[in-house]
Amino acid sequence: MRHVIGVFLAVIAFALFLQAGTWAFRLAERETVNGEVTVEEEKKDKNQPVQTKDELNLYAQSAVLMDASTGRILYGKNEDLARPMASTTKIMTCIIALEHGNLSDTVTASQKAASQPKVHLGVYKGETFLLKDLLYSLMLESHNDAAMMIAEHVGGSMEGFAELMNQKARDLGCSNTYFITPNGLDAKEEKDGQVKEHSTTAADLARIMNYCIGQSPKKDEFLEITGTQNYSFQDLEGKRSFGCTNHNALLTSMNGAFSGKTGFTGGAGYSYVGALRNDGRVYTIALLGCGWPPHKTYKWSDARKLFQYGLDRYHYRDVYQETKFGDILIRNGIPPSGRLEDPVLVPCDIGESEERSLKVLLADDEKVTVDMEIPKELDAPVKKGQTVGSVVYRLNGEVLKAYPVSLMAGADRLTPLWYIKTIIRNYLSMPGIDIFSFS
């Protein structure tokens, strides 16, 4: 009987142990973030990249700090993971409109534009505006109806404008970006048998920003619009007046910030793309999934962290090194002395037109390697100015610059005719030989 009772109690204890383990497992699924209890997803997508070590402890699910002059990523967190990007989309909408339209264009509101959800300008079907005014409405207040009016005017339709946006993304090397709407509202569509989402990556979004502020032929107009604090305008009939205020808080709160765009949708969360200039350095940042309501200010905290990281850690250094080059042996070349026993050696150097300076944005612990890729020998003939090699500067294996190395003189090739002429010339120059004695 005691044995039966013992077995019974053991079974009960084992059951309680399993239950306690289940409770512990469920509790382990919960974590506290910023004083709030959240529940992690039970299943993780195996196709998602492993998150980069985030030493800055950013709120954003994806983030990047980029050197705008080179496109080099200085800090990244899930920077290549595609996510919806909300109204940061509008930097592409703006630059496409500037490059394909005219600021003085008259734009008429369609019913589709007038029915766009908030945030909106509140246009009526048939109302007319200048394209210039709509671009300020787009970038300062993030009006969704302004975006649709611009898209339909420039691209003929929302779909036609999306084609322009996607082509520009491809041109810029943004292979993980797909545009459906001009305003960034969450959207999906089926194309080529695949369901595609309106999305980008933090890295691609920063690259697009780099283009808008530094490479586009319309960069000056883009910077003028995005750097304006307040703007007012009327519809072309003068019936209604509108005022716009820039919602990029960093313009007035962080020295050097000069352009940017905020965004929010339920699917994307808060997002931000911005640019800062300081002491010759230009940084772009992109933040995706940077909190959901009520955490509207997380993006500003993350933005300051990223910009400050770049300002504190990276500085320009001139890494150019004066290089001494040895002469190159020219095989089967004609010796300048005319004596076959003399080697033909030709000097080489970096071209005079090349700037003897290479300033690179580097952290204190980063080093640039310099490699000379120059042959020791060449076959004749060779020409003066002929490029024969290079001096290559690399950072982390990536080529920063390759200086071409050229020959400073030329050398002809030995030929049977040269041998004959040389023998005759040497013979005739011998003492006691009188060329007139052959006459």
Short mmCIF file of C-alpha atoms in Angstrom, two decimals:
data_model
loop_
_atom_site.label_atom_id
_atom_site.label_comp_id
_atom_site.label_asym_id
_atom_site.label_seq_id
_atom_site.Cartn_x
_atom_site.Cartn_y
_atom_site.Cartn_z
CA MET A 1 0.00 0.00 0.00
CA ARG A 2 2.82 2.38 0.89
CA HIS A 3 4.43 1.57 -2.44
CA VAL A 4 1.23 2.49 -4.31
CA ILE A 5 0.89 5.76 -2.38
CA GLY A 6 4.55 6.58 -3.11
CA VAL A 7 4.09 6.04 -6.84
CA PHE A 8 0.90 8.14 -6.77
CA LEU A 9 2.69 11.03 -5.02
CA ALA A 10 5.62 10.78 -7.45
CA VAL A 11 3.24 11.09 -10.42
CA ILE A 12 1.60 14.15 -8.86
CA ALA A 13 5.00 15.74 -8.20
CA PHE A 14 6.11 15.10 -11.79
CA ALA A 15 2.89 16.66 -13.11
CA LEU A 16 3.41 19.75 -10.93
CA PHE A 17 7.00 19.96 -12.18
CA LEU A 18 5.84 19.94 -15.81
CA GLN A 19 3.21 22.60 -15.06
CA ALA A 20 5.77 24.77 -13.30
CA GLY A 21 8.07 24.40 -16.30
CA THR A 22 5.27 25.51 -18.62
CA TRP A 23 4.61 28.58 -16.46
CA ALA A 24 8.33 29.39 -16.44
CA PHE A 25 8.48 29.04 -20.22
CA ARG A 26 5.53 31.36 -20.69
CA LEU A 27 7.03 33.92 -18.33
CA ALA A 28 10.28 33.68 -20.26
CA GLU A 29 8.39 34.77 -23.34
CA ARG A 30 7.67 38.09 -21.64
CA GLU A 31 10.16 40.85 -21.23
CA THR A 32 10.11 44.36 -19.89
CA VAL A 33 11.06 47.15 -22.30
CA ASN A 34 11.17 50.74 -21.03
CA GLY A 35 8.92 49.89 -18.13
CA GLU A 36 6.29 48.18 -20.29
CA VAL A 37 5.65 44.46 -20.50
CA THR A 38 5.68 43.08 -24.03
CA VAL A 39 5.28 39.60 -25.42
CA GLU A 40 7.75 38.26 -27.96
CA GLU A 41 6.56 36.43 -31.04
CA GLU A 42 6.45 32.65 -30.55
CA LYS A 43 7.90 31.98 -33.98
CA LYS A 44 10.73 33.79 -35.65
CA ASP A 45 11.10 33.97 -39.41
CA LYS A 46 14.12 31.82 -40.22
CA ASN A 47 14.72 33.89 -43.36
CA GLN A 48 15.22 37.11 -41.40
CA PRO A 49 18.87 38.16 -41.05
CA VAL A 50 20.46 37.98 -37.64
CA GLN A 51 20.32 41.36 -35.92
CA THR A 52 23.54 43.31 -35.84
CA LYS A 53 25.02 43.93 -32.41
CA ASP A 54 23.36 47.18 -31.38
CA GLU A 55 25.78 48.97 -29.06
CA LEU A 56 23.69 52.15 -29.20
CA ASN A 57 20.59 50.35 -27.91
CA LEU A 58 18.35 51.93 -30.52
CA TYR A 59 14.58 51.67 -30.36
CA ALA A 60 14.34 51.28 -34.16
CA GLN A 61 13.95 47.79 -35.57
CA SER A 62 16.17 48.81 -38.50
CA ALA A 63 18.64 51.69 -38.62
CA VAL A 64 21.65 52.96 -40.49
CA LEU A 65 24.21 55.76 -40.29
CA MET A 66 25.83 56.43 -43.65
CA ASP A 67 28.66 58.58 -44.99
CA ALA A 68 26.72 60.52 -47.62
CA SER A 69 29.79 61.22 -49.77
CA THR A 70 30.67 57.54 -50.30
CA GLY A 71 27.59 55.56 -49.28
CA ARG A 72 29.67 53.69 -46.71
CA ILE A 73 27.64 52.31 -43.78
CA LEU A 74 29.19 53.48 -40.52
CA TYR A 75 26.61 51.90 -38.23
CA GLY A 76 23.88 49.43 -39.03
CA LYS A 77 21.15 47.50 -37.31
CA ASN A 78 19.18 45.13 -39.55
CA GLU A 79 19.97 47.65 -42.28
CA ASP A 80 19.21 45.25 -45.15
CA LEU A 81 15.88 43.97 -43.84
CA ALA A 82 12.91 45.22 -45.91
CA ARG A 83 10.16 46.99 -43.97
CA PRO A 84 7.30 49.41 -44.76
CA MET A 85 8.59 52.99 -44.59
CA ALA A 86 5.48 55.18 -44.36
CA SER A 87 5.90 58.83 -45.40
CA THR A 88 9.69 58.68 -45.72
CA THR A 89 8.54 57.48 -49.16
CA LYS A 90 7.91 61.13 -49.97
CA ILE A 91 11.59 61.98 -50.42
CA MET A 92 11.43 59.85 -53.58
CA THR A 93 8.08 61.38 -54.56
CA CYS A 94 9.59 64.85 -54.22
CA ILE A 95 12.78 64.21 -56.19
CA ILE A 96 10.91 62.44 -59.01
CA ALA A 97 8.49 65.37 -59.26
CA LEU A 98 11.35 67.87 -59.31
CA GLU A 99 13.20 65.96 -62.04
CA HIS A 100 10.17 65.23 -64.24
CA GLY A 101 7.96 68.25 -63.65
CA ASN A 102 8.16 72.04 -63.49
CA LEU A 103 7.55 74.05 -60.34
CA SER A 104 5.19 76.34 -62.28
CA ASP A 105 2.98 73.44 -63.48
CA THR A 106 -0.74 73.65 -62.75
CA VAL A 107 -1.97 70.52 -60.97
CA THR A 108 -5.66 69.61 -60.75
CA ALA A 109 -7.09 67.45 -57.98
CA SER A 110 -8.84 64.25 -59.03
CA GLN A 111 -11.50 62.45 -57.02
CA LYS A 112 -8.86 59.86 -56.05
CA ALA A 113 -6.58 62.57 -54.70
CA ALA A 114 -9.42 64.29 -52.86
CA SER A 115 -10.38 61.01 -51.13
CA GLN A 116 -6.94 60.31 -49.62
CA PRO A 117 -6.95 59.80 -45.84
CA LYS A 118 -5.43 62.06 -43.24
CA VAL A 119 -2.93 63.57 -42.92
CA HIS A 120 -4.19 65.59 -45.89
CA LEU A 121 -4.44 69.09 -47.27
CA GLY A 122 -8.18 68.64 -47.76
CA VAL A 123 -8.39 69.39 -51.49
CA TYR A 124 -11.63 69.24 -53.48
CA LYS A 125 -12.02 67.56 -56.84
CA GLY A 126 -11.20 70.09 -59.56
CA GLU A 127 -9.17 72.43 -57.34
CA THR A 128 -5.92 73.62 -58.90
CA PHE A 129 -2.54 74.32 -57.36
CA LEU A 130 1.04 75.03 -58.38
CA LEU A 131 3.28 71.98 -58.29
CA LYS A 132 5.74 74.02 -56.22
CA ASP A 133 3.14 74.64 -53.49
CA LEU A 134 2.14 70.98 -53.41
CA LEU A 135 5.77 69.95 -52.89
CA TYR A 136 5.94 72.08 -49.75
CA SER A 137 2.64 70.56 -48.63
CA LEU A 138 4.12 67.13 -49.31
CA MET A 139 7.41 67.55 -47.47
CA LEU A 140 6.53 69.86 -44.58
CA GLU A 141 3.10 68.57 -43.57
CA SER A 142 3.26 65.15 -45.28
CA HIS A 143 -0.13 65.59 -46.94
CA ASN A 144 -1.33 62.40 -48.62
CA ASP A 145 -3.64 64.12 -51.11
CA ALA A 146 -0.80 66.38 -52.25
CA ALA A 147 1.28 63.25 -52.92
CA MET A 148 -1.48 61.73 -55.05
CA MET A 149 -2.01 64.95 -57.02
CA ILE A 150 1.71 65.13 -57.73
CA ALA A 151 1.86 61.47 -58.77
CA GLU A 152 -1.10 61.69 -61.15
CA HIS A 153 0.23 64.90 -62.69
CA VAL A 154 3.82 63.73 -63.22
CA GLY A 155 3.26 60.03 -63.88
CA GLY A 156 -0.18 60.14 -65.50
CA SER A 157 -1.48 57.84 -62.77
CA MET A 158 -0.43 56.47 -59.40
CA GLU A 159 0.78 53.31 -61.14
CA GLY A 160 2.72 55.25 -63.76
CA PHE A 161 4.39 57.32 -61.06
CA ALA A 162 5.28 54.17 -59.10
CA GLU A 163 7.10 52.91 -62.20
CA LEU A 164 9.21 56.08 -62.21
CA MET A 165 9.96 55.63 -58.51
CA ASN A 166 10.96 51.99 -58.91
CA GLN A 167 13.14 52.73 -61.92
CA LYS A 168 14.96 55.43 -59.98
CA ALA A 169 15.44 53.00 -57.07
CA ARG A 170 17.00 50.48 -59.46
CA ASP A 171 19.22 53.18 -60.95
CA LEU A 172 20.49 53.99 -57.46
CA GLY A 173 21.23 50.35 -56.67
CA CYS A 174 18.37 50.04 -54.17
CA SER A 175 17.57 46.41 -54.92
CA ASN A 176 15.51 45.84 -51.76
CA THR A 177 13.06 48.69 -52.36
CA TYR A 178 9.59 48.54 -53.90
CA PHE A 179 7.19 51.47 -54.28
CA ILE A 180 3.42 51.17 -54.76
CA THR A 181 2.05 54.48 -53.45
CA PRO A 182 3.48 58.03 -53.66
CA ASN A 183 2.50 58.83 -50.07
CA GLY A 184 3.79 55.73 -48.26
CA LEU A 185 0.47 54.37 -47.05
CA ASP A 186 0.73 50.66 -46.31
CA ALA A 187 0.06 48.70 -49.50
CA LYS A 188 0.54 45.31 -51.14
CA GLU A 189 0.05 44.17 -54.71
CA GLU A 190 0.56 41.06 -56.80
CA LYS A 191 3.05 41.37 -59.59
CA ASP A 192 4.81 38.69 -61.65
CA GLY A 193 3.15 36.04 -59.53
CA GLN A 194 4.48 37.51 -56.29
CA VAL A 195 2.85 39.55 -53.55
CA LYS A 196 4.97 42.66 -53.08
CA GLU A 197 4.79 45.12 -50.23
CA HIS A 198 5.47 48.84 -50.29
CA SER A 199 8.82 48.67 -48.49
CA THR A 200 12.49 49.51 -48.36
CA THR A 201 15.50 48.93 -46.12
CA ALA A 202 17.28 51.38 -43.87
CA ALA A 203 20.34 51.15 -46.12
CA ASP A 204 18.35 51.77 -49.32
CA LEU A 205 16.45 54.66 -47.76
CA ALA A 206 19.71 56.35 -46.76
CA ARG A 207 21.05 55.83 -50.31
CA ILE A 208 17.96 57.53 -51.73
CA MET A 209 18.50 60.41 -49.31
CA ASN A 210 22.14 60.64 -50.42
CA TYR A 211 20.92 61.07 -53.97
CA CYS A 212 18.33 63.70 -53.08
CA ILE A 213 20.75 65.91 -51.14
CA GLY A 214 23.95 65.50 -53.13
CA GLN A 215 23.65 63.84 -56.53
CA SER A 216 20.35 64.78 -58.13
CA PRO A 217 20.41 67.65 -60.64
CA LYS A 218 17.52 69.03 -58.57
CA LYS A 219 19.25 68.74 -55.20
CA ASP A 220 19.20 72.49 -54.59
CA GLU A 221 15.42 72.63 -54.99
CA PHE A 222 15.02 69.58 -52.75
CA LEU A 223 17.16 71.17 -50.03
CA GLU A 224 15.30 74.46 -50.30
CA ILE A 225 11.96 72.73 -49.72
CA THR A 226 13.04 70.35 -46.95
CA GLY A 227 14.99 73.04 -45.12
CA THR A 228 12.08 75.51 -44.98
CA GLN A 229 10.47 75.91 -41.58
CA ASN A 230 7.17 77.55 -42.58
CA TYR A 231 5.39 78.05 -45.91
CA SER A 232 2.01 79.45 -46.99
CA PHE A 233 0.14 79.39 -50.30
CA GLN A 234 -3.30 79.54 -51.93
CA ASP A 235 -5.14 77.50 -54.52
CA LEU A 236 -4.83 79.05 -57.98
CA GLU A 237 -8.31 80.59 -57.80
CA GLY A 238 -7.39 82.31 -54.55
CA LYS A 239 -10.37 80.88 -52.68
CA ARG A 240 -8.47 79.15 -49.89
CA SER A 241 -5.21 79.75 -48.03
CA PHE A 242 -2.97 77.12 -46.50
CA GLY A 243 -0.06 77.12 -44.07
CA CYS A 244 2.62 74.47 -43.61
CA THR A 245 5.06 73.85 -40.77
CA ASN A 246 8.05 71.55 -41.05
CA HIS A 247 7.73 68.52 -38.74
CA ASN A 248 11.44 67.68 -38.88
CA ALA A 249 12.24 68.64 -35.29
CA LEU A 250 16.00 68.22 -35.73
CA LEU A 251 16.18 71.26 -38.01
CA THR A 252 15.84 73.50 -34.98
CA SER A 253 17.16 71.24 -32.24
CA MET A 254 20.43 69.79 -33.55
CA ASN A 255 23.27 71.81 -35.04
CA GLY A 256 24.02 70.81 -38.61
CA ALA A 257 20.74 69.04 -39.39
CA PHE A 258 19.55 70.36 -42.75
CA SER A 259 17.08 67.94 -44.34
CA GLY A 260 14.80 65.05 -43.49
CA LYS A 261 11.36 63.47 -43.48
CA THR A 262 9.23 61.78 -40.84
CA GLY A 263 6.67 59.04 -41.36
CA PHE A 264 4.09 56.88 -39.61
CA THR A 265 1.56 54.19 -40.48
CA GLY A 266 0.15 51.38 -38.40
CA GLY A 267 2.18 48.85 -40.33
CA ALA A 268 5.43 50.79 -40.46
CA GLY A 269 5.49 52.44 -37.07
CA TYR A 270 7.41 55.67 -36.74
CA SER A 271 10.18 56.23 -39.28
CA TYR A 272 12.65 58.96 -40.11
CA VAL A 273 15.29 59.78 -42.71
CA GLY A 274 17.56 62.77 -42.26
CA ALA A 275 20.85 64.47 -43.05
CA LEU A 276 23.41 66.42 -41.01
CA ARG A 277 26.48 68.42 -42.00
CA ASN A 278 29.41 69.19 -39.69
CA ASP A 279 33.02 70.17 -40.35
CA GLY A 280 32.96 68.88 -43.92
CA ARG A 281 31.27 65.63 -42.92
CA VAL A 282 27.80 64.80 -44.26
CA TYR A 283 25.84 61.98 -42.66
CA THR A 284 22.52 60.45 -43.58
CA ILE A 285 20.47 58.25 -41.27
CA ALA A 286 17.38 56.10 -41.71
CA LEU A 287 15.16 54.64 -38.98
CA LEU A 288 12.39 52.10 -39.63
CA GLY A 289 9.98 50.64 -37.10
CA CYS A 290 11.09 53.15 -34.48
CA GLY A 291 8.25 52.61 -32.02
CA TRP A 292 4.46 52.78 -32.20
CA PRO A 293 2.05 55.10 -30.38
CA PRO A 294 2.45 56.61 -27.90
CA HIS A 295 6.23 56.50 -28.46
CA LYS A 296 6.39 59.27 -31.04
CA THR A 297 9.67 60.68 -29.70
CA TYR A 298 11.73 57.50 -29.98
CA LYS A 299 12.83 58.48 -33.48
CA TRP A 300 14.35 61.74 -32.25
CA SER A 301 16.28 59.94 -29.53
CA ASP A 302 17.60 57.38 -32.03
CA ALA A 303 18.41 60.07 -34.60
CA ARG A 304 20.51 62.04 -32.11
CA LYS A 305 22.33 58.90 -31.01
CA LEU A 306 23.24 57.97 -34.57
CA PHE A 307 24.33 61.45 -35.61
CA GLN A 308 26.34 61.92 -32.42
CA TYR A 309 27.99 58.54 -32.94
CA GLY A 310 29.16 59.73 -36.35
CA LEU A 311 30.34 63.10 -35.03
CA ASP A 312 32.28 61.61 -32.11
CA ARG A 313 33.81 58.60 -33.84
CA TYR A 314 34.56 59.58 -37.44
CA HIS A 315 36.87 62.29 -38.74
CA TYR A 316 38.58 63.03 -42.03
CA ARG A 317 42.21 62.00 -42.38
CA ASP A 318 44.47 62.45 -45.39
CA VAL A 319 45.78 58.93 -46.02
CA TYR A 320 47.75 59.67 -49.18
CA GLN A 321 51.33 58.36 -49.08
CA GLU A 322 54.16 59.49 -51.28
CA THR A 323 55.41 56.40 -53.08
CA LYS A 324 58.82 55.66 -54.56
CA PHE A 325 58.68 53.58 -57.67
CA GLY A 326 61.46 51.40 -59.03
CA ASP A 327 62.30 51.29 -62.73
CA ILE A 328 60.59 48.67 -64.85
CA LEU A 329 62.75 46.31 -66.93
CA ILE A 330 61.71 46.30 -70.59
CA ARG A 331 62.41 42.96 -72.21
CA ASN A 332 63.69 43.05 -75.81
CA GLY A 333 63.85 46.82 -75.68
CA ILE A 334 66.41 48.98 -77.48
CA PRO A 335 68.94 50.32 -74.96
CA PRO A 336 69.33 54.12 -75.13
CA SER A 337 73.10 53.56 -75.01
CA GLY A 338 72.95 51.33 -78.04
CA ARG A 339 74.85 48.59 -76.19
CA LEU A 340 72.99 45.30 -76.05
CA GLU A 341 74.55 44.39 -72.75
CA ASP A 342 72.84 47.36 -71.06
CA PRO A 343 69.38 46.68 -69.54
CA VAL A 344 66.46 48.84 -70.63
CA LEU A 345 64.98 50.42 -67.50
CA VAL A 346 62.05 52.83 -67.70
CA PRO A 347 60.86 54.94 -64.73
CA CYS A 348 57.18 55.19 -63.79
CA ASP A 349 55.08 57.43 -61.59
CA ILE A 350 51.55 58.56 -60.77
CA GLY A 351 50.24 60.97 -63.40
CA GLU A 352 50.82 64.67 -62.80
CA SER A 353 47.11 65.37 -63.11
CA GLU A 354 46.31 63.18 -60.08
CA GLU A 355 45.70 65.04 -56.82
CA ARG A 356 48.26 64.08 -54.20
CA SER A 357 45.64 63.93 -51.48
CA LEU A 358 43.05 61.40 -50.32
CA LYS A 359 40.83 62.43 -47.43
CA VAL A 360 38.83 59.57 -45.94
CA LEU A 361 36.27 59.54 -43.13
CA LEU A 362 37.75 57.15 -40.57
CA ALA A 363 37.36 56.06 -36.99
CA ASP A 364 40.47 56.27 -34.82
CA ASP A 365 41.01 52.51 -34.95
CA GLU A 366 40.56 52.14 -38.71
CA LYS A 367 43.52 51.82 -41.04
CA VAL A 368 43.84 52.14 -44.78
CA THR A 369 46.09 49.71 -46.64
CA VAL A 370 48.16 50.74 -49.65
CA ASP A 371 49.20 48.23 -52.33
CA MET A 372 51.37 48.80 -55.40
CA GLU A 373 50.17 46.69 -58.29
CA ILE A 374 52.99 47.30 -60.77
CA PRO A 375 54.83 44.72 -62.93
CA LYS A 376 58.60 44.30 -62.56
CA GLU A 377 59.03 43.62 -66.28
CA LEU A 378 57.28 44.49 -69.53
CA ASP A 379 57.79 43.47 -73.15
CA ALA A 380 58.83 46.10 -75.67
CA PRO A 381 57.59 48.22 -77.28
CA VAL A 382 56.20 50.57 -74.63
CA LYS A 383 55.14 54.21 -74.89
CA LYS A 384 55.59 57.21 -72.64
CA GLY A 385 52.40 57.81 -70.66
CA GLN A 386 51.29 54.20 -70.99
CA THR A 387 49.39 53.03 -67.90
CA VAL A 388 51.09 49.95 -66.50
CA GLY A 389 49.72 49.58 -62.98
CA SER A 390 48.16 51.30 -60.01
CA VAL A 391 48.51 52.22 -56.37
CA VAL A 392 45.40 50.99 -54.60
CA TYR A 393 44.05 52.31 -51.29
CA ARG A 394 41.68 49.96 -49.47
CA LEU A 395 39.59 50.11 -46.32
CA ASN A 396 38.31 46.81 -44.94
CA GLY A 397 39.04 45.22 -48.30
CA GLU A 398 37.01 47.79 -50.26
CA VAL A 399 38.81 49.95 -52.82
CA LEU A 400 38.77 53.64 -51.88
CA LYS A 401 40.85 54.86 -54.80
CA ALA A 402 43.23 53.46 -57.39
CA TYR A 403 45.89 55.85 -58.68
CA PRO A 404 47.05 54.91 -62.22
CA VAL A 405 50.80 54.52 -62.67
CA SER A 406 52.27 55.44 -66.06
CA LEU A 407 55.63 55.13 -67.80
CA MET A 408 57.78 58.25 -67.86
CA ALA A 409 59.54 57.21 -71.10
CA GLY A 410 59.10 54.82 -73.98
CA ALA A 411 61.22 52.04 -75.49
CA ASP A 412 61.19 50.52 -78.97
CA ARG A 413 61.51 46.81 -79.65
CA LEU A 414 64.66 45.19 -80.94
CA THR A 415 64.29 44.20 -84.61
CA PRO A 416 66.57 42.58 -87.23
CA LEU A 417 66.78 45.93 -88.99
CA TRP A 418 68.01 47.58 -85.79
CA TYR A 419 70.70 44.90 -85.46
CA ILE A 420 71.84 45.45 -89.05
CA LYS A 421 71.96 49.23 -88.66
CA THR A 422 73.81 48.97 -85.36
CA ILE A 423 76.42 46.55 -86.76
CA ILE A 424 77.05 48.79 -89.75
CA ARG A 425 77.23 51.90 -87.61
CA ASN A 426 79.62 50.28 -85.16
CA TYR A 427 81.80 48.95 -87.97
CA LEU A 428 81.99 52.30 -89.70
CA SER A 429 82.89 54.00 -86.46
CA MET A 430 85.87 51.72 -85.92
CA PRO A 431 89.33 53.41 -86.09
CA GLY A 432 90.98 53.17 -89.49
CA ILE A 433 87.75 52.66 -91.40
CA ASP A 434 87.31 55.27 -94.11
CA ILE A 435 83.89 55.25 -95.67
CA PHE A 436 85.28 56.99 -98.75
CA SER A 437 87.61 54.05 -99.42
CA PHE A 438 84.60 52.11 -100.69
CA SER A 439 84.03 54.55 -103.51
#
